[in-house]
Short mmCIF file of N, CA and C in Angstrom, two decimals:
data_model
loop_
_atom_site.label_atom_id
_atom_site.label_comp_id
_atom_site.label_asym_id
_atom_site.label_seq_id
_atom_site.Cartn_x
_atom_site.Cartn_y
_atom_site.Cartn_z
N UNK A 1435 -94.75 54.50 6.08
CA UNK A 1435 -94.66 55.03 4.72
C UNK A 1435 -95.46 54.12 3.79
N UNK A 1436 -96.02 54.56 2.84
CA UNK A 1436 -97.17 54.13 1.87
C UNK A 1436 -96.29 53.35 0.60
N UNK A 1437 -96.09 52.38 0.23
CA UNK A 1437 -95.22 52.44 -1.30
C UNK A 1437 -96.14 51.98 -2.41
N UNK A 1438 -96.66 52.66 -2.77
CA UNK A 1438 -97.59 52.33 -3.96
C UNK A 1438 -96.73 51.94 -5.64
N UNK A 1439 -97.55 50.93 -6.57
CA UNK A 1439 -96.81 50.59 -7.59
C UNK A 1439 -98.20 50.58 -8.49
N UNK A 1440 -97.67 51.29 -9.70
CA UNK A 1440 -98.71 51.05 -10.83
C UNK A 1440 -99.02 49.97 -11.95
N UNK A 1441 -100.24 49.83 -12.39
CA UNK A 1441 -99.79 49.06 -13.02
C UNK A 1441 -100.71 49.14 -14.24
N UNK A 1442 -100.64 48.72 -15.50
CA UNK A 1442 -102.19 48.40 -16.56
C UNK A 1442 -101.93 49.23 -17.34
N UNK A 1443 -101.02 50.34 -17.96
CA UNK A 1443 -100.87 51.35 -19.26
C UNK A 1443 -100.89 50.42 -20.31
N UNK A 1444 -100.18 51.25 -21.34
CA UNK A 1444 -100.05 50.13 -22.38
C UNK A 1444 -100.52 51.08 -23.78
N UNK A 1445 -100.49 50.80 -24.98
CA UNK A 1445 -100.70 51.26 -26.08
C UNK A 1445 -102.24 51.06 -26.80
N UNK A 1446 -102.72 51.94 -26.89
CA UNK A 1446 -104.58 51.32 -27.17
C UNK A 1446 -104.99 52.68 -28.24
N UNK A 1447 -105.71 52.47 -29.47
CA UNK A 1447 -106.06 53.58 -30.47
C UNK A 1447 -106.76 54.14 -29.89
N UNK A 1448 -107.16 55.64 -30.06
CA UNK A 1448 -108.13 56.72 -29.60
C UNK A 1448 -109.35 56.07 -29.57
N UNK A 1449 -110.54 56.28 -28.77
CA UNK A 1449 -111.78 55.59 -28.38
C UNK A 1449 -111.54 54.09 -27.47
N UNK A 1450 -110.69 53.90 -27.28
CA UNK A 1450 -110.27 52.70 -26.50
C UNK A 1450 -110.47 52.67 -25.20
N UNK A 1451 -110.20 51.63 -24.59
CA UNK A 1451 -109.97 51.73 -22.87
C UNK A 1451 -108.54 51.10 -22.18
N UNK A 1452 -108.30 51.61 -21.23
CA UNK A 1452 -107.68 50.94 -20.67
C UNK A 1452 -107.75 50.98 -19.02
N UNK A 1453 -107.81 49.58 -18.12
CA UNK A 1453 -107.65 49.90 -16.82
C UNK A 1453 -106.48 49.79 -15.88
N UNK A 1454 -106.06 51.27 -15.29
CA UNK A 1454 -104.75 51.22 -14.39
C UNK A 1454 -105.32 50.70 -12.62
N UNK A 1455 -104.11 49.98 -12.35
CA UNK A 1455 -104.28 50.00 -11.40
C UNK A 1455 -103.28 50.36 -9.92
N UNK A 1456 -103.69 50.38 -9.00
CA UNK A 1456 -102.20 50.60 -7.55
C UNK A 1456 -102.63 50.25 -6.93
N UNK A 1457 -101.67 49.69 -6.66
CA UNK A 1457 -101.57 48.52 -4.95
C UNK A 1457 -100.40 49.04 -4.29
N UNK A 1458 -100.83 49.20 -3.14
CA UNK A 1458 -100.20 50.02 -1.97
C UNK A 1458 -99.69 48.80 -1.13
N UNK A 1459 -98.89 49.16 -0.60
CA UNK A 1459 -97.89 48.55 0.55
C UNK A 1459 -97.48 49.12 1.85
N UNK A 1460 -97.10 48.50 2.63
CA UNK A 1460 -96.39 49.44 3.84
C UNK A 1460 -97.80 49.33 4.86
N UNK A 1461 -97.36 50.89 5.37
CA UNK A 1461 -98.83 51.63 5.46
C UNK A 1461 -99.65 52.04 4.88
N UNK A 1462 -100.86 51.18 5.17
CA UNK A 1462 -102.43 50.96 4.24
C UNK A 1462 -102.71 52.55 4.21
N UNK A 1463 -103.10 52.70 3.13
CA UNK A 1463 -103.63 54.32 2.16
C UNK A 1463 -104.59 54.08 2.39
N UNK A 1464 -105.65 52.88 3.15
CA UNK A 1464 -107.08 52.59 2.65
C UNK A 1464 -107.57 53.76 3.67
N UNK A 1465 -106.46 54.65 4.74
CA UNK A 1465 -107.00 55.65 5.61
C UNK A 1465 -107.16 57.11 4.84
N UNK A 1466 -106.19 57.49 3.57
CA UNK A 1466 -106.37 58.20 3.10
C UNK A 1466 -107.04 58.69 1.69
N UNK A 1467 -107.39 59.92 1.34
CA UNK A 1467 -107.78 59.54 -0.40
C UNK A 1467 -106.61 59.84 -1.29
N UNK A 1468 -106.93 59.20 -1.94
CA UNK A 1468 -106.41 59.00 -3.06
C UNK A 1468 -106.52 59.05 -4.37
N UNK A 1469 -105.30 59.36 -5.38
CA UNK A 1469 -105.53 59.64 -6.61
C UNK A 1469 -105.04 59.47 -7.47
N UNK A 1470 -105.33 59.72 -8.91
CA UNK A 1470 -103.88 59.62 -10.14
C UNK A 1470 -103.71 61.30 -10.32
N UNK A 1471 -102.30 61.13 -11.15
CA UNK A 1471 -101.89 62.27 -11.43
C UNK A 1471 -101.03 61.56 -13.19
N UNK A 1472 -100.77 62.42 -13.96
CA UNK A 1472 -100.49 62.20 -15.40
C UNK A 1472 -99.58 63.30 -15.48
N UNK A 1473 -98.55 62.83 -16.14
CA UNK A 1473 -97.43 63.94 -16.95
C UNK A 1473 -96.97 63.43 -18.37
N UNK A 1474 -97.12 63.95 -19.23
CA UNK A 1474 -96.81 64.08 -20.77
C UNK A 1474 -95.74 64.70 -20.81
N UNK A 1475 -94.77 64.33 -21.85
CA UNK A 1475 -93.70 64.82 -22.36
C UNK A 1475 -93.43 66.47 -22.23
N UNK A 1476 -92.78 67.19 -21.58
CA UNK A 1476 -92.29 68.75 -21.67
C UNK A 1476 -93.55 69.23 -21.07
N UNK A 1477 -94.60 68.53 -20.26
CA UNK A 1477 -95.55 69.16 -19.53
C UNK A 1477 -95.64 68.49 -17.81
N UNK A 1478 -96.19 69.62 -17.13
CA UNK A 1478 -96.04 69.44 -15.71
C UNK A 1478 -96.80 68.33 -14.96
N UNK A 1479 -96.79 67.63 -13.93
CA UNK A 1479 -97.50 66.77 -13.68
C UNK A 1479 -98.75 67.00 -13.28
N UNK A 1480 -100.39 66.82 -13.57
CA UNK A 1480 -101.48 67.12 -13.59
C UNK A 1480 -102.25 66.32 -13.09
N UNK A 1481 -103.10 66.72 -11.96
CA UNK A 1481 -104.11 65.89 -11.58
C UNK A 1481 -104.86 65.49 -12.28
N UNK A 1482 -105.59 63.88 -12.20
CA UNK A 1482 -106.62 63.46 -12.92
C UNK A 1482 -107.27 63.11 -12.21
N UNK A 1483 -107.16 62.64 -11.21
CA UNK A 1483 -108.72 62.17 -10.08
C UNK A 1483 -108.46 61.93 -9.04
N UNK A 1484 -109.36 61.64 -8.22
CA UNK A 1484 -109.60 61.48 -6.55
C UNK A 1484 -110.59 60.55 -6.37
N UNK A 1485 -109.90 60.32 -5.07
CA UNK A 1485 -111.33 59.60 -4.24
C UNK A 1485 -111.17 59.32 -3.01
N UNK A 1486 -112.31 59.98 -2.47
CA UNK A 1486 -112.54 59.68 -0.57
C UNK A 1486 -111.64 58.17 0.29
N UNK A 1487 -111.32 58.66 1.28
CA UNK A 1487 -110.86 57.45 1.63
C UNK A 1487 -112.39 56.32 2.07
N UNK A 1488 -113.16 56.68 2.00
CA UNK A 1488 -114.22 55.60 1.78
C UNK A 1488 -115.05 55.24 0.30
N UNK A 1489 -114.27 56.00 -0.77
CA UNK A 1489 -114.98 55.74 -1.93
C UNK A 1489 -116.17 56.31 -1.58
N UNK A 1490 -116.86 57.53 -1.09
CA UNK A 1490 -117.88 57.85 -1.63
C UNK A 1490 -117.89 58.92 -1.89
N UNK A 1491 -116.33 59.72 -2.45
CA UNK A 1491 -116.63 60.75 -2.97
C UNK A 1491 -115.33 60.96 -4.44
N UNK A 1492 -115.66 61.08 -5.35
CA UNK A 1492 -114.89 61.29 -6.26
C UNK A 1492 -114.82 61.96 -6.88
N UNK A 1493 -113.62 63.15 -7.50
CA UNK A 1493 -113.55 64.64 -8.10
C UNK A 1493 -112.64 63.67 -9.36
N UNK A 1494 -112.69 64.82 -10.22
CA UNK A 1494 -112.06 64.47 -11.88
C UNK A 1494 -111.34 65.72 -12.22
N UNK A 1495 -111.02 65.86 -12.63
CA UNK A 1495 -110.49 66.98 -13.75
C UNK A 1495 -111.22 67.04 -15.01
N UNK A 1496 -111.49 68.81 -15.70
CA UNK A 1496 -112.74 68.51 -16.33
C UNK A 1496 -112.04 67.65 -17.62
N UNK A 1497 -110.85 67.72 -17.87
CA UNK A 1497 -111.01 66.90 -19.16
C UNK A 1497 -111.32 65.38 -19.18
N UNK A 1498 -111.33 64.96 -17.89
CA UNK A 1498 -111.21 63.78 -17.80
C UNK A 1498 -112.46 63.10 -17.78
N UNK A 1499 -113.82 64.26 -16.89
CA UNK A 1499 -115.01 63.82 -16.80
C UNK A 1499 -116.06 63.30 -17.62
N UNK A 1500 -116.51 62.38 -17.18
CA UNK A 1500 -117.37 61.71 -18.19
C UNK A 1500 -116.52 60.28 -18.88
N UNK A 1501 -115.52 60.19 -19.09
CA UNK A 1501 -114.61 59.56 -19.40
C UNK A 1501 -114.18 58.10 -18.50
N UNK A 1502 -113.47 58.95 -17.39
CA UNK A 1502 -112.50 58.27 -16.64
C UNK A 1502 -113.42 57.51 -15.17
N UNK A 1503 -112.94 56.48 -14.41
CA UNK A 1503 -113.81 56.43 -13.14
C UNK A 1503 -112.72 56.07 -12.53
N UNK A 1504 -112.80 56.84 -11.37
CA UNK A 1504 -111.99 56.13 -9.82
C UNK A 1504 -112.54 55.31 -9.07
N UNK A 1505 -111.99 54.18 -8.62
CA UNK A 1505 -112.80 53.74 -7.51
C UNK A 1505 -111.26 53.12 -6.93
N UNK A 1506 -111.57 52.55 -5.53
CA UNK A 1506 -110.87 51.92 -5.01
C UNK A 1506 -111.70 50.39 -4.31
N UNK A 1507 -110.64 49.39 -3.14
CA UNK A 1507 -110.96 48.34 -2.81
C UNK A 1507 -109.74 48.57 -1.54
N UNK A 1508 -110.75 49.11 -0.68
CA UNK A 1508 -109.86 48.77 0.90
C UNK A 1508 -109.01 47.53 1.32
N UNK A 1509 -110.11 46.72 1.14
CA UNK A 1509 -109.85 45.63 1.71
C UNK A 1509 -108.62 44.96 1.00
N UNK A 1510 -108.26 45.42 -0.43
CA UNK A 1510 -107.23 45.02 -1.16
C UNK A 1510 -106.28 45.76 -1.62
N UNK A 1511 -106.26 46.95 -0.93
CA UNK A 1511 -105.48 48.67 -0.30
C UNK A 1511 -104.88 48.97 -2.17
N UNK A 1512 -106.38 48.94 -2.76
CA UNK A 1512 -105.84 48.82 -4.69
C UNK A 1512 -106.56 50.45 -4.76
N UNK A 1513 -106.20 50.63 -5.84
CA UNK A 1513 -107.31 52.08 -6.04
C UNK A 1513 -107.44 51.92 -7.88
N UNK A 1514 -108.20 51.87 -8.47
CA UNK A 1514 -108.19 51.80 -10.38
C UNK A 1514 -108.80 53.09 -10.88
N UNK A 1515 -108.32 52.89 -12.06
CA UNK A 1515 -108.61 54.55 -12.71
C UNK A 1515 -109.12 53.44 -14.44
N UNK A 1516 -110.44 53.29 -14.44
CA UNK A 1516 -110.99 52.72 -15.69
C UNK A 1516 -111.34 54.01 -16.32
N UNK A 1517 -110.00 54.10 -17.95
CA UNK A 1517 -110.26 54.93 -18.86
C UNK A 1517 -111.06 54.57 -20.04
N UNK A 1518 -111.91 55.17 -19.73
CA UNK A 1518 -112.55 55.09 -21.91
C UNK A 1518 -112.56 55.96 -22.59
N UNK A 1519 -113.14 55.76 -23.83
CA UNK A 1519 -113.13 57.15 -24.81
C UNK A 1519 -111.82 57.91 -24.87
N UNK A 1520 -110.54 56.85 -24.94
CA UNK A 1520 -109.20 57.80 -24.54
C UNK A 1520 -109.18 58.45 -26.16
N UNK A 1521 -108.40 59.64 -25.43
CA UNK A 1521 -107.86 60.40 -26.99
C UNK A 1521 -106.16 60.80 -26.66
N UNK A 1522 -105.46 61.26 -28.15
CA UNK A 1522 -104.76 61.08 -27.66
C UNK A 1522 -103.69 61.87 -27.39
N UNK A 1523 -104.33 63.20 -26.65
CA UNK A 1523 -104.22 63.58 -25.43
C UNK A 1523 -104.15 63.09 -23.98
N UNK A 1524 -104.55 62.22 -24.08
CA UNK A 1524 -104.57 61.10 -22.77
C UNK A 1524 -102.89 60.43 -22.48
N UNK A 1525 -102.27 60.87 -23.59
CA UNK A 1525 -101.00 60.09 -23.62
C UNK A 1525 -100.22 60.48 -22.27
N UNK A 1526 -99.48 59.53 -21.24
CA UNK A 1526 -98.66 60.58 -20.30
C UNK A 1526 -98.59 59.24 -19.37
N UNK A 1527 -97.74 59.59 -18.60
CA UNK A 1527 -97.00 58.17 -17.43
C UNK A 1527 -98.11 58.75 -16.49
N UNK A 1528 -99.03 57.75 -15.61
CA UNK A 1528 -99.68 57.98 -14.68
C UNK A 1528 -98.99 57.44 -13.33
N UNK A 1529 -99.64 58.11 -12.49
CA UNK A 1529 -98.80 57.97 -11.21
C UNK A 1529 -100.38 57.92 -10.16
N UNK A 1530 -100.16 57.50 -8.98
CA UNK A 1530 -101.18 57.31 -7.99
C UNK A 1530 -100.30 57.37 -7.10
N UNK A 1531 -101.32 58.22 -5.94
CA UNK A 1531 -100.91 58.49 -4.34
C UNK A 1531 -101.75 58.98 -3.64
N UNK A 1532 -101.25 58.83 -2.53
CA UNK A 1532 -102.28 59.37 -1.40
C UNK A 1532 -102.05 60.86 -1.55
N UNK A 1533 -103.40 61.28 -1.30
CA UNK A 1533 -103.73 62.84 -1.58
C UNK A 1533 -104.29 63.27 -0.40
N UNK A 1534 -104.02 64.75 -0.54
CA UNK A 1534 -104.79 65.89 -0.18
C UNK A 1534 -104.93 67.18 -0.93
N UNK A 1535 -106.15 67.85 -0.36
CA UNK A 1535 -106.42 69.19 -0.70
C UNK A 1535 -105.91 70.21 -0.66
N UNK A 1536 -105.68 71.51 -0.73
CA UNK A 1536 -105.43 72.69 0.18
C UNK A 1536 -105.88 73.80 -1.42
N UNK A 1537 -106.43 74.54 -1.26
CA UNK A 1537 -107.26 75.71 -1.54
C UNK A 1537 -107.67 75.17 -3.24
N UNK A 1538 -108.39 74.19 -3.04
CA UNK A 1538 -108.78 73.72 -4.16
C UNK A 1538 -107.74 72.76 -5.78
N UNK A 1539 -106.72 72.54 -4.83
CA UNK A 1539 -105.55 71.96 -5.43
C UNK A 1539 -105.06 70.51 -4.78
N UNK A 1540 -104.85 69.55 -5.28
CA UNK A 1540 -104.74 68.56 -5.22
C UNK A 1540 -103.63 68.20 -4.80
N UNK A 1541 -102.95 67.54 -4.03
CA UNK A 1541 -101.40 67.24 -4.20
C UNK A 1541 -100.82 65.79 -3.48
N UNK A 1542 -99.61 65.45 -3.42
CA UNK A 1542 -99.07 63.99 -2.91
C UNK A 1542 -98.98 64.62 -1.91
N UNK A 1543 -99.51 63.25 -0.77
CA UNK A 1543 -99.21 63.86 0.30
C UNK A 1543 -98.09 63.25 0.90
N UNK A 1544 -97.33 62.10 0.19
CA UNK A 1544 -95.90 61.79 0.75
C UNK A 1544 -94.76 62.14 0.27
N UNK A 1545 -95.42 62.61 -1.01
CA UNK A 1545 -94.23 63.78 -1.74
C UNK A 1545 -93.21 63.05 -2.79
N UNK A 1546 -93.39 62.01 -2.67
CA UNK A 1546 -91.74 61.13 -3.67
C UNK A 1546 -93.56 60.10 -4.77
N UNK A 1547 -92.71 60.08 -5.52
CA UNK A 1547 -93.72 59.45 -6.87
C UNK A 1547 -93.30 58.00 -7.01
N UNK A 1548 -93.90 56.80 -7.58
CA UNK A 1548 -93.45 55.52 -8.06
C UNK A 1548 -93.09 55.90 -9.67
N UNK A 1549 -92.70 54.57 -10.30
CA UNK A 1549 -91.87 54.81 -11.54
C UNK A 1549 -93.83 55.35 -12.38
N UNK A 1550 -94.33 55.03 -12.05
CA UNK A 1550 -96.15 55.39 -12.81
C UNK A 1550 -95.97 54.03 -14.12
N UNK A 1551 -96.98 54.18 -15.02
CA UNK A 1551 -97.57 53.45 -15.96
C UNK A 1551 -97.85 54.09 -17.19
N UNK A 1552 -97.15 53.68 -18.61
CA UNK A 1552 -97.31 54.47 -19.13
C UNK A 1552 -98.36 54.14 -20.00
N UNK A 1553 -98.89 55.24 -20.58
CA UNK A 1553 -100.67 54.91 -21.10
C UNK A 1553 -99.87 55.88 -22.58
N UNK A 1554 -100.45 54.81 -23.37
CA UNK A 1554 -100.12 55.62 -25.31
C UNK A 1554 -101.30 55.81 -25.59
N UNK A 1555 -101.71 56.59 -26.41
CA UNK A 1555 -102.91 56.66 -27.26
C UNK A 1555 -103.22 56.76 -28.87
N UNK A 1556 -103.10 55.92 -29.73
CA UNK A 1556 -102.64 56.25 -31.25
C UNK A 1556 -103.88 57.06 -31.47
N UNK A 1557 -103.42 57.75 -32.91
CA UNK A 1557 -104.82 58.52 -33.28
C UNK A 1557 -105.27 57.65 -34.75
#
């Protein structure tokens, strides 16, 4: 089992940055891809990004694109989600996990979430 923990939210004005990060435990994720996912207050939990389990492939969500970057570090079984240009819409507890696909939809593939990181955005 994978136990991933988030970390790096925090409170930052619109146009700002901030970088999250997860570090995995257990069984190394560095075999699977991986991603964040975001939920805001009275809204459902929403994908925000991906990435290959070798880092050379990375999908976004369009609001996020242009914006946000995924990358990960095998060797240090971490995965980061460097936000800029946040607005604040961006507001929402982020969460990271090992992912998969199925008909163009994103999802956990171990199914249970960590406590996530929460990211503010003033306007």
């Amino acid at each position: 089992q994978v136990q991933l923990v988030e970390s790096g939210g925090g409170l930052v004005q619109a146009g700002g940055s901030l970088r999250l990060s997860c570090a995995g435990s257990g069984r190394t994720f560095s075999n699977y891809a991986s991603g964040w996912f975001r939920q805001a207050p009275g809204n459902e939990r929403e994908f925000v990004a991906a990435i290959s389990w070798s880092g050379g492939s990375t999908y976004y969500a369009d609001s996020v694109k242009g914006r946000f970057t995924i990358s990960r570090d095998n060797a240090k079984n971490t995965i980061n989600l460097q936000m800029d240009s946040l607005k604040p819409e961006d507001t929402a507890v982020y969460y990271c996990a090992a992912v998969g696909q199925r008909g163009g939809t994103w999802y956990n593939l171990v199914g249970s979430w960590g406590q996530g990181t929460q990211v503010t955005v003033s306007s």
